[in-house]
Tab-separated table of C-alpha atoms and ligand atoms in Angstrom:
chain	number	residue	atom	x	y	z
A	1382	MET	CA	3.927	29.402	-4.675
A	1383	THR	CA	4.313	29.169	-8.442
A	1384	SER	CA	1.381	27.891	-10.478
A	1385	THR	CA	3.476	25.016	-11.801
A	1386	ALA	CA	3.844	23.627	-8.282
A	1387	LYS	CA	2.340	20.127	-8.002
A	1388	LYS	CA	-0.584	19.932	-5.609
A	1389	ILE	CA	-0.381	17.323	-2.863
A	1390	LEU	CA	-3.313	16.603	-0.593
A	1391	VAL	CA	-2.031	15.411	2.781
A	1392	LEU	CA	-4.415	13.192	4.780
A	1393	ALA	CA	-2.877	12.400	8.150
A	1394	GLY	CA	-5.876	10.517	9.557
A	1395	ASP	CA	-5.912	8.764	12.923
A	1396	GLY	CA	-3.718	6.932	15.413
A	1397	ILE	CA	-0.049	7.242	14.534
A	1398	GLY	CA	-1.088	8.917	11.235
A	1399	PRO	CA	-0.491	12.520	12.389
A	1400	GLU	CA	2.963	11.693	13.823
A	1401	ILE	CA	4.311	9.845	10.796
A	1402	THR	CA	2.723	12.465	8.534
A	1403	ALA	CA	4.519	15.290	10.359
A	1404	ALA	CA	7.843	13.522	9.821
A	1405	THR	CA	7.053	12.919	6.131
A	1406	VAL	CA	5.833	16.454	5.462
A	1407	ALA	CA	9.067	17.760	7.003
A	1408	VAL	CA	11.066	15.694	4.517
A	1409	LEU	CA	9.048	17.007	1.557
A	1410	GLU	CA	9.233	20.532	2.939
A	1411	ARG	CA	13.038	20.222	3.053
A	1412	LEU	CA	13.083	19.121	-0.596
A	1413	ARG	CA	10.986	22.188	-1.394
A	1414	SER	CA	12.988	24.712	0.594
A	1415	ASP	CA	16.523	23.450	-0.101
A	1416	TYR	CA	16.372	21.447	-3.314
A	1417	GLY	CA	13.846	23.233	-5.517
A	1418	LEU	CA	11.023	20.703	-5.518
A	1419	ALA	CA	7.912	22.608	-6.678
A	1420	ILE	CA	5.105	21.315	-4.495
A	1421	ASP	CA	2.181	22.762	-2.650
A	1422	MET	CA	0.894	20.685	0.282
A	1423	THR	CA	-2.543	21.148	1.825
A	1424	PRO	CA	-4.076	19.101	4.650
A	1425	GLY	CA	-7.461	17.381	4.544
A	1426	ASP	CA	-9.712	15.370	6.839
A	1427	VAL	CA	-10.258	11.621	6.552
A	1428	GLY	CA	-11.100	8.637	8.746
A	1429	GLY	CA	-12.154	8.798	12.372
A	1430	MET	CA	-11.081	12.397	12.842
A	1431	ALA	CA	-13.311	13.334	9.892
A	1432	VAL	CA	-16.181	11.433	11.502
A	1433	ASP	CA	-15.631	13.508	14.652
A	1434	LEU	CA	-15.495	16.769	12.697
A	1435	HIS	CA	-17.969	16.171	9.843
A	1436	ASN	CA	-19.820	12.943	10.715
A	1437	ASP	CA	-18.376	11.416	7.529
A	1438	PRO	CA	-15.102	9.442	7.118
A	1439	LEU	CA	-14.730	10.961	3.635
A	1440	PRO	CA	-16.309	14.429	3.584
A	1441	PRO	CA	-17.186	15.618	0.043
A	1442	GLN	CA	-14.591	18.406	0.247
A	1443	THR	CA	-11.860	15.822	0.882
A	1444	LEU	CA	-12.840	13.751	-2.160
A	1445	GLU	CA	-12.998	16.928	-4.267
A	1446	ALA	CA	-9.572	18.037	-3.044
A	1447	ALA	CA	-8.210	14.558	-3.797
A	1448	ARG	CA	-9.603	14.753	-7.349
A	1449	ALA	CA	-8.066	18.177	-7.850
A	1450	ALA	CA	-4.658	17.213	-6.451
A	1451	ASP	CA	-1.758	15.752	-8.437
A	1452	ALA	CA	-1.221	13.179	-5.699
A	1453	VAL	CA	-2.553	12.210	-2.292
A	1454	LEU	CA	-0.355	11.353	0.667
A	1455	PHE	CA	-2.185	9.243	3.228
A	1456	GLY	CA	-1.239	8.378	6.820
A	1457	SER	CA	-3.550	5.846	8.442
A	1458	VAL	CA	-7.141	5.598	9.653
A	1459	GLY	CA	-9.088	3.776	12.333
A	1460	GLY	CA	-9.115	3.100	16.034
A	1461	PRO	CA	-11.202	1.548	18.805
A	1462	LYS	CA	-13.061	4.816	19.308
A	1463	TRP	CA	-14.912	4.352	16.005
A	1464	ASP	CA	-15.067	0.539	15.776
A	1465	SER	CA	-18.652	0.156	16.921
A	1466	LEU	CA	-20.127	2.867	14.673
A	1467	PRO	CA	-22.419	1.793	11.815
A	1468	ARG	CA	-20.301	0.585	8.897
A	1469	PRO	CA	-20.739	3.728	6.687
A	1470	LEU	CA	-19.255	5.812	9.508
A	1471	ARG	CA	-16.219	3.622	10.109
A	1472	PRO	CA	-12.870	5.230	9.350
A	1473	GLU	CA	-11.873	2.421	6.913
A	1474	GLN	CA	-14.773	3.469	4.683
A	1475	GLY	CA	-12.960	6.764	4.107
A	1476	LEU	CA	-10.004	4.883	2.676
A	1477	LEU	CA	-12.087	2.429	0.632
A	1478	ARG	CA	-14.227	5.224	-0.833
A	1479	LEU	CA	-11.112	7.202	-1.749
A	1480	ARG	CA	-9.671	4.182	-3.555
A	1481	SER	CA	-12.867	3.542	-5.440
A	1482	GLY	CA	-13.802	7.223	-5.976
A	1483	LEU	CA	-10.402	7.955	-7.490
A	1484	GLY	CA	-10.316	4.702	-9.484
A	1485	LEU	CA	-7.079	3.576	-7.829
A	1486	PHE	CA	-7.172	-0.019	-9.042
A	1487	CYS	CA	-3.438	-0.604	-9.263
A	1488	ASN	CA	-1.774	-1.073	-5.882
A	1489	LEU	CA	1.993	-1.508	-5.770
A	1490	ARG	CA	3.347	-2.970	-2.545
A	1491	PRO	CA	7.072	-3.545	-2.775
A	1492	ALA	CA	8.603	-5.813	-0.138
A	1493	ILE	CA	12.298	-5.098	-0.064
A	1494	VAL	CA	14.794	-6.238	2.533
A	1495	HIS	CA	17.146	-3.370	3.287
A	1496	ALA	CA	20.532	-5.009	3.862
A	1497	PRO	CA	21.097	-3.580	7.377
A	1498	LEU	CA	17.685	-4.921	8.456
A	1499	ALA	CA	18.049	-8.523	7.234
A	1500	ALA	CA	18.547	-9.676	10.842
A	1501	ALA	CA	15.316	-7.935	11.924
A	1502	SER	CA	13.196	-10.408	9.940
A	1503	THR	CA	11.528	-13.215	11.852
A	1504	LEU	CA	12.811	-15.491	9.092
A	1505	LYS	CA	16.383	-16.695	8.842
A	1506	GLN	CA	18.623	-14.042	7.362
A	1507	GLU	CA	19.893	-16.339	4.582
A	1508	LEU	CA	16.305	-16.770	3.331
A	1509	VAL	CA	15.482	-13.073	3.090
A	1510	SER	CA	18.662	-11.156	2.417
A	1511	GLY	CA	18.442	-9.425	-0.947
A	1512	LEU	CA	14.683	-10.025	-1.151
A	1513	ASP	CA	12.904	-7.767	-3.648
A	1514	ILE	CA	9.266	-8.642	-4.352
A	1515	MET	CA	6.630	-6.434	-5.936
A	1516	ILE	CA	3.117	-7.328	-4.882
A	1517	LEU	CA	0.639	-5.947	-7.359
A	1518	ARG	CA	-2.775	-5.931	-5.719
A	1519	GLU	CA	-5.993	-5.113	-7.566
A	1520	LEU	CA	-7.620	-2.503	-5.329
A	1521	THR	CA	-11.099	-1.526	-6.497
A	1522	GLY	CA	-12.851	-4.852	-7.107
A	1523	ASP	CA	-13.299	-8.282	-5.536
A	1524	ILE	CA	-15.161	-9.125	-2.342
A	1525	TYR	CA	-14.233	-5.674	-0.983
A	1526	PHE	CA	-16.754	-3.960	-3.241
A	1527	GLY	CA	-18.919	-6.794	-4.626
A	1528	GLN	CA	-22.697	-6.622	-4.331
A	1529	PRO	CA	-24.846	-7.999	-2.797
A	1530	ARG	CA	-23.424	-7.747	0.682
A	1531	GLY	CA	-24.923	-7.425	4.108
A	1532	ILE	CA	-26.133	-9.036	7.274
A	1533	GLU	CA	-29.739	-10.255	7.163
A	1534	THR	CA	-32.039	-11.978	9.598
A	1535	LEU	CA	-33.619	-15.160	8.278
A	1536	ALA	CA	-37.223	-16.215	8.895
A	1537	ASP	CA	-36.175	-18.418	11.806
A	1538	GLY	CA	-34.401	-15.462	13.420
A	1539	GLU	CA	-30.881	-16.629	12.590
A	1540	ARG	CA	-28.560	-13.936	11.258
A	1541	ARG	CA	-26.661	-14.486	8.009
A	1542	GLY	CA	-23.722	-12.458	6.703
A	1543	PHE	CA	-22.816	-12.449	3.006
A	1544	ASN	CA	-20.377	-10.830	0.568
A	1545	THR	CA	-19.765	-11.329	-3.121
A	1546	MET	CA	-16.447	-12.087	-4.763
A	1547	VAL	CA	-16.675	-10.658	-8.257
A	1548	TYR	CA	-14.297	-9.599	-11.057
A	1549	THR	CA	-15.060	-8.638	-14.633
A	1550	ALA	CA	-12.648	-9.737	-17.353
A	1551	SER	CA	-11.709	-6.113	-18.091
A	1552	GLU	CA	-10.818	-5.442	-14.454
A	1553	ILE	CA	-8.501	-8.456	-14.498
A	1554	GLU	CA	-7.057	-7.491	-17.873
A	1555	ARG	CA	-5.999	-3.966	-16.920
A	1556	ILE	CA	-4.214	-5.019	-13.726
A	1557	ALA	CA	-2.584	-7.953	-15.556
A	1558	HIS	CA	-1.120	-5.595	-18.184
A	1559	HIS	CA	0.427	-3.548	-15.379
A	1560	ALA	CA	1.948	-6.680	-13.843
A	1561	PHE	CA	3.622	-7.730	-17.083
A	1562	ARG	CA	4.908	-4.231	-17.797
A	1563	ILE	CA	6.322	-3.906	-14.290
A	1564	ALA	CA	7.973	-7.338	-14.573
A	1565	ARG	CA	9.723	-6.194	-17.764
A	1566	GLY	CA	11.529	-3.546	-15.731
A	1567	ARG	CA	12.513	-6.107	-13.085
A	1568	ALA	CA	13.457	-9.812	-13.156
A	1569	GLY	CA	10.835	-10.594	-15.824
A	1570	LYS	CA	8.636	-12.967	-13.785
A	1571	VAL	CA	4.946	-12.750	-12.862
A	1572	CYS	CA	3.353	-15.171	-10.423
A	1573	SER	CA	-0.419	-14.793	-10.510
A	1574	VAL	CA	-2.040	-15.843	-7.243
A	1575	ASP	CA	-5.633	-17.114	-7.242
A	1576	LYS	CA	-7.936	-19.807	-5.886
A	1577	ALA	CA	-9.034	-21.173	-9.256
A	1578	ASN	CA	-9.469	-24.675	-7.834
A	1579	VAL	CA	-12.466	-23.559	-5.771
A	1580	LEU	CA	-13.802	-20.179	-6.920
A	1581	GLU	CA	-15.295	-19.348	-10.346
A	1582	THR	CA	-14.215	-15.701	-9.995
A	1583	MET	CA	-10.657	-16.953	-9.697
A	1584	GLU	CA	-11.052	-19.399	-12.594
A	1585	LEU	CA	-11.843	-16.356	-14.743
A	1586	TRP	CA	-8.880	-14.552	-13.169
A	1587	ARG	CA	-6.531	-17.334	-14.251
A	1588	ASP	CA	-7.994	-17.511	-17.792
A	1589	VAL	CA	-7.700	-13.765	-18.379
A	1590	VAL	CA	-4.196	-13.470	-16.907
A	1591	THR	CA	-3.069	-16.378	-19.109
A	1592	GLU	CA	-4.543	-14.677	-22.173
A	1593	VAL	CA	-2.928	-11.309	-21.414
A	1594	GLY	CA	0.331	-13.134	-20.746
A	1595	ARG	CA	0.476	-14.274	-24.394
A	1596	GLN	CA	1.147	-10.659	-25.329
A	1597	TYR	CA	4.266	-10.694	-23.146
A	1598	PRO	CA	6.246	-13.745	-24.310
A	1599	ASP	CA	9.384	-12.246	-22.754
A	1600	VAL	CA	7.828	-12.402	-19.262
A	1601	GLN	CA	7.696	-15.743	-17.478
A	1602	LEU	CA	4.184	-16.338	-16.118
A	1603	SER	CA	3.301	-18.842	-13.415
A	1604	HIS	CA	0.120	-19.433	-11.403
A	1605	MET	CA	-0.182	-20.361	-7.766
A	1606	TYR	CA	-3.065	-20.995	-5.396
A	1607	VAL	CA	-3.193	-18.510	-2.580
A	1608	ASP	CA	-2.720	-21.060	0.201
A	1609	ASN	CA	0.405	-22.382	-1.474
A	1610	ALA	CA	1.596	-18.801	-2.102
A	1611	ALA	CA	1.354	-18.058	1.618
A	1612	MET	CA	3.446	-21.130	2.310
A	1613	GLN	CA	5.986	-20.382	-0.430
A	1614	LEU	CA	6.399	-16.805	0.832
A	1615	VAL	CA	7.796	-18.067	4.111
A	1616	ARG	CA	9.503	-21.151	2.650
A	1617	ASN	CA	11.460	-19.561	-0.153
A	1618	PRO	CA	10.424	-15.938	-0.711
A	1619	ARG	CA	13.169	-15.122	-3.197
A	1620	GLN	CA	11.527	-17.314	-5.856
A	1621	PHE	CA	9.107	-14.402	-6.452
A	1622	ASP	CA	9.551	-11.286	-8.570
A	1623	VAL	CA	6.110	-9.760	-9.280
A	1624	ILE	CA	3.116	-11.282	-7.478
A	1625	LEU	CA	-0.132	-10.371	-9.237
A	1626	THR	CA	-3.264	-10.880	-7.189
A	1627	GLY	CA	-6.773	-9.696	-6.347
A	1628	ASN	CA	-7.892	-7.354	-3.613
A	1629	ILE	CA	-8.483	-9.702	-0.669
A	1630	PHE	CA	-5.562	-12.051	-1.328
A	1631	GLY	CA	-3.288	-9.053	-1.867
A	1632	ASP	CA	-4.369	-7.581	1.448
A	1633	ILE	CA	-3.399	-10.749	3.287
A	1634	LEU	CA	-0.223	-11.616	1.371
A	1635	SER	CA	1.181	-8.091	1.635
A	1636	ASP	CA	0.984	-8.157	5.440
A	1637	LEU	CA	2.669	-11.532	5.343
A	1638	ALA	CA	5.395	-10.271	3.009
A	1639	SER	CA	6.017	-7.251	5.216
A	1640	MET	CA	7.285	-9.494	7.983
A	1641	LEU	CA	9.892	-10.966	5.642
A	1642	THR	CA	11.403	-7.499	5.538
A	1643	GLY	CA	11.656	-7.067	9.301
A	1644	SER	CA	8.804	-4.705	10.043
A	1645	ILE	CA	5.481	-3.641	8.656
A	1646	GLY	CA	6.704	-0.162	9.604
A	1647	MET	CA	9.034	-0.182	6.599
A	1648	LEU	CA	6.670	-0.848	3.688
A	1649	PRO	CA	5.361	1.940	1.447
A	1650	SER	CA	2.679	1.606	-1.203
A	1651	ALA	CA	1.329	3.356	-4.261
A	1652	SER	CA	-2.251	3.141	-5.515
A	1653	LEU	CA	-2.577	4.341	-9.092
A	1654	ASP	CA	-5.390	5.108	-11.484
A	1655	GLU	CA	-5.442	4.631	-15.253
A	1656	SER	CA	-3.402	7.817	-15.819
A	1657	GLY	CA	-0.777	7.200	-13.135
A	1658	LYS	CA	-2.222	9.633	-10.648
A	1659	GLY	CA	-2.106	8.142	-7.215
A	1660	MET	CA	-2.433	7.917	-3.514
A	1661	TYR	CA	0.552	6.950	-1.398
A	1662	GLU	CA	0.356	5.330	2.003
A	1663	PRO	CA	2.284	3.063	4.325
A	1664	ILE	CA	0.766	-0.428	4.287
A	1665	HIS	CA	0.523	-0.515	8.069
A	1666	GLY	CA	-2.499	0.676	10.008
A	1667	SER	CA	-3.076	3.341	12.628
A	1668	ALA	CA	-1.518	1.365	15.525
A	1669	PRO	CA	-3.764	2.875	18.241
A	1670	ASP	CA	-1.730	1.077	20.936
A	1671	ILE	CA	1.283	3.341	20.325
A	1672	ALA	CA	-0.500	6.443	18.985
A	1673	GLY	CA	0.612	9.772	20.402
A	1674	GLN	CA	3.655	8.251	22.090
A	1675	ASP	CA	6.343	9.203	19.572
A	1676	LYS	CA	7.133	5.515	19.006
A	1677	ALA	CA	5.938	4.807	15.461
A	1678	ASN	CA	8.352	4.197	12.616
A	1679	PRO	CA	7.812	6.970	10.034
A	1680	LEU	CA	9.946	5.290	7.356
A	1681	ALA	CA	7.101	3.491	5.536
A	1682	MET	CA	5.357	6.809	5.001
A	1683	ILE	CA	8.571	8.640	4.136
A	1684	LEU	CA	9.276	5.909	1.554
A	1685	SER	CA	5.683	6.297	0.322
A	1686	ALA	CA	6.477	9.964	-0.348
A	1687	ALA	CA	9.458	8.784	-2.408
A	1688	MET	CA	7.132	6.539	-4.432
A	1689	MET	CA	4.859	9.548	-4.941
A	1690	LEU	CA	7.747	11.614	-6.282
A	1691	ARG	CA	8.687	8.839	-8.685
A	1692	HIS	CA	5.294	7.635	-9.929
A	1693	SER	CA	2.981	10.657	-9.899
A	1694	LEU	CA	5.242	13.701	-9.767
A	1695	LYS	CA	7.903	12.345	-12.134
A	1696	GLU	CA	10.668	13.586	-9.861
A	1697	PRO	CA	13.002	10.560	-9.683
A	1698	VAL	CA	15.968	12.585	-8.466
A	1699	HIS	CA	14.062	13.789	-5.415
A	1700	ALA	CA	12.728	10.255	-4.841
A	1701	GLU	CA	16.285	8.939	-4.811
A	1702	ARG	CA	17.357	11.647	-2.400
A	1703	ILE	CA	14.798	10.339	0.108
A	1704	GLU	CA	15.610	6.674	-0.510
A	1705	ARG	CA	19.344	7.275	-0.141
A	1706	ALA	CA	18.764	9.165	3.116
A	1707	VAL	CA	16.658	6.288	4.501
A	1708	ALA	CA	19.308	3.757	3.449
A	1709	SER	CA	21.984	5.831	5.139
A	1710	VAL	CA	19.993	6.131	8.378
A	1711	LEU	CA	19.600	2.338	8.443
A	1712	GLU	CA	23.284	1.815	7.710
A	1713	GLN	CA	24.150	4.098	10.623
A	1714	GLY	CA	22.213	1.707	12.873
A	1715	ILE	CA	19.510	4.260	13.700
A	1716	ARG	CA	16.389	2.310	14.711
A	1717	THR	CA	12.833	2.819	15.897
A	1718	ALA	CA	11.546	0.161	18.317
A	1719	ASP	CA	9.936	-2.031	15.628
A	1720	ILE	CA	13.237	-2.586	13.802
A	1721	ALA	CA	15.568	-2.502	16.798
A	1722	GLY	CA	17.747	-5.511	17.576
A	1723	PRO	CA	18.916	-6.668	21.024
A	1724	GLY	CA	21.867	-4.245	21.236
A	1725	ASP	CA	20.081	-1.175	19.807
A	1726	SER	CA	18.655	1.715	21.772
A	1727	PRO	CA	15.565	2.704	19.799
A	1728	ILE	CA	14.606	6.299	19.074
A	1729	GLY	CA	11.191	7.859	18.484
A	1730	THR	CA	9.230	9.042	15.473
A	1731	ARG	CA	10.481	12.612	15.649
A	1732	ALA	CA	14.123	11.664	16.088
A	1733	MET	CA	13.856	9.236	13.150
A	1734	GLY	CA	12.397	12.021	11.004
A	1735	GLU	CA	15.247	14.318	12.063
A	1736	ALA	CA	17.780	11.605	11.226
A	1737	VAL	CA	16.379	11.364	7.693
A	1738	LEU	CA	16.566	15.154	7.303
A	1739	THR	CA	20.177	15.123	8.457
A	1740	ALA	CA	21.034	12.293	6.091
A	1741	MET	CA	19.594	14.241	3.141
A	1742	LYS	CA	22.425	16.768	3.323
D	2832	IPM	C1	-4.683	-2.181	3.712
D	2832	IPM	C2	-5.628	-2.132	4.891
D	2832	IPM	C3	-7.013	-1.757	4.385
D	2832	IPM	C4	-7.466	-2.850	3.456
D	2832	IPM	C5	-8.054	-1.505	5.491
D	2832	IPM	C6	-7.597	-0.467	6.482
D	2832	IPM	C7	-9.402	-1.122	4.910
D	2832	IPM	O1	-5.601	-3.332	5.573
D	2832	IPM	O2	-4.508	-1.145	3.038
D	2832	IPM	O3	-4.108	-3.242	3.469
D	2832	IPM	O4	-8.054	-3.855	3.892
D	2832	IPM	O5	-7.262	-2.717	2.244
D	2833	MG	MG1	-4.167	-4.726	4.865
């Protein structure tokens, strides 16, 4: 391995994570062996499997390796086996601590309808065909990380749970700048989603986004309350270009948007820090119900690898090679169960990975 090779830390995690990771690593390995991509992939432990091995969902050596890497490729974490552990030992904490420890505040979640899959959406095809939304989710603030938080027992013995929704102006500012810059390279529209009618944190969100927006007069800025945004996403999703939103609303709206595209198994994501270094993961979870059965759709993670090549490794040609191969597989009618229509005979994770490899030729 040459010293100029980019270092990728590969965190397969739990559930379907190892299966979709194997398919994705094979794709990257093919780019390395046949197309000259200079990368060096090493595995690491995270999530429930890391709890089993190290009693910690994010062992220090994993965080160190992530800091030293040029990019992190992440499968999925979690499962019923670990759900009743104390919160610090839950697999999800591994993911949340990685996001915060690496400063990955900028989460890009594109929701794109691939033409051959327009019929797979639960929405009418004419509403979703051609859909191309970029959800920009702030990822290191909000009620996810706000203090104080906890479950306490009151004097009368009643238990009380509490969390804190909090954003500083500078946290809102930096994600807003990203939204406007991204919109410039797209249709030039930002819709900022908040709950400014009820929450002070969101009133500040709206003020700061409006202020930042003045520096981008060429981008059209609108504001929408999150409840209305949920409704508009299923009523007329193509009205949106870039959706800028906070951590918790972005979590919810991105799952919603995934269904517009046919399957949550299709959506990749990128989580970037200030310098553009990032972690790349499918937006779906570990799907314990189908884990180990060769059923999961690996395309969201394979497309996440393409995002990694584009955003962190600055290898757009290799990224396109993956994206073209995925498009070709879909055009050929090759389907995993989650995106299969009535007449299709679905294939498994491994066969889908093989199909992508074949289509790369
Ligand atoms: C996501 C997931 C995570 C989140 C969980 C697994 C902690 O739902 O990436 O959207 O809530 O952010
Ligand atoms: Mg989520």
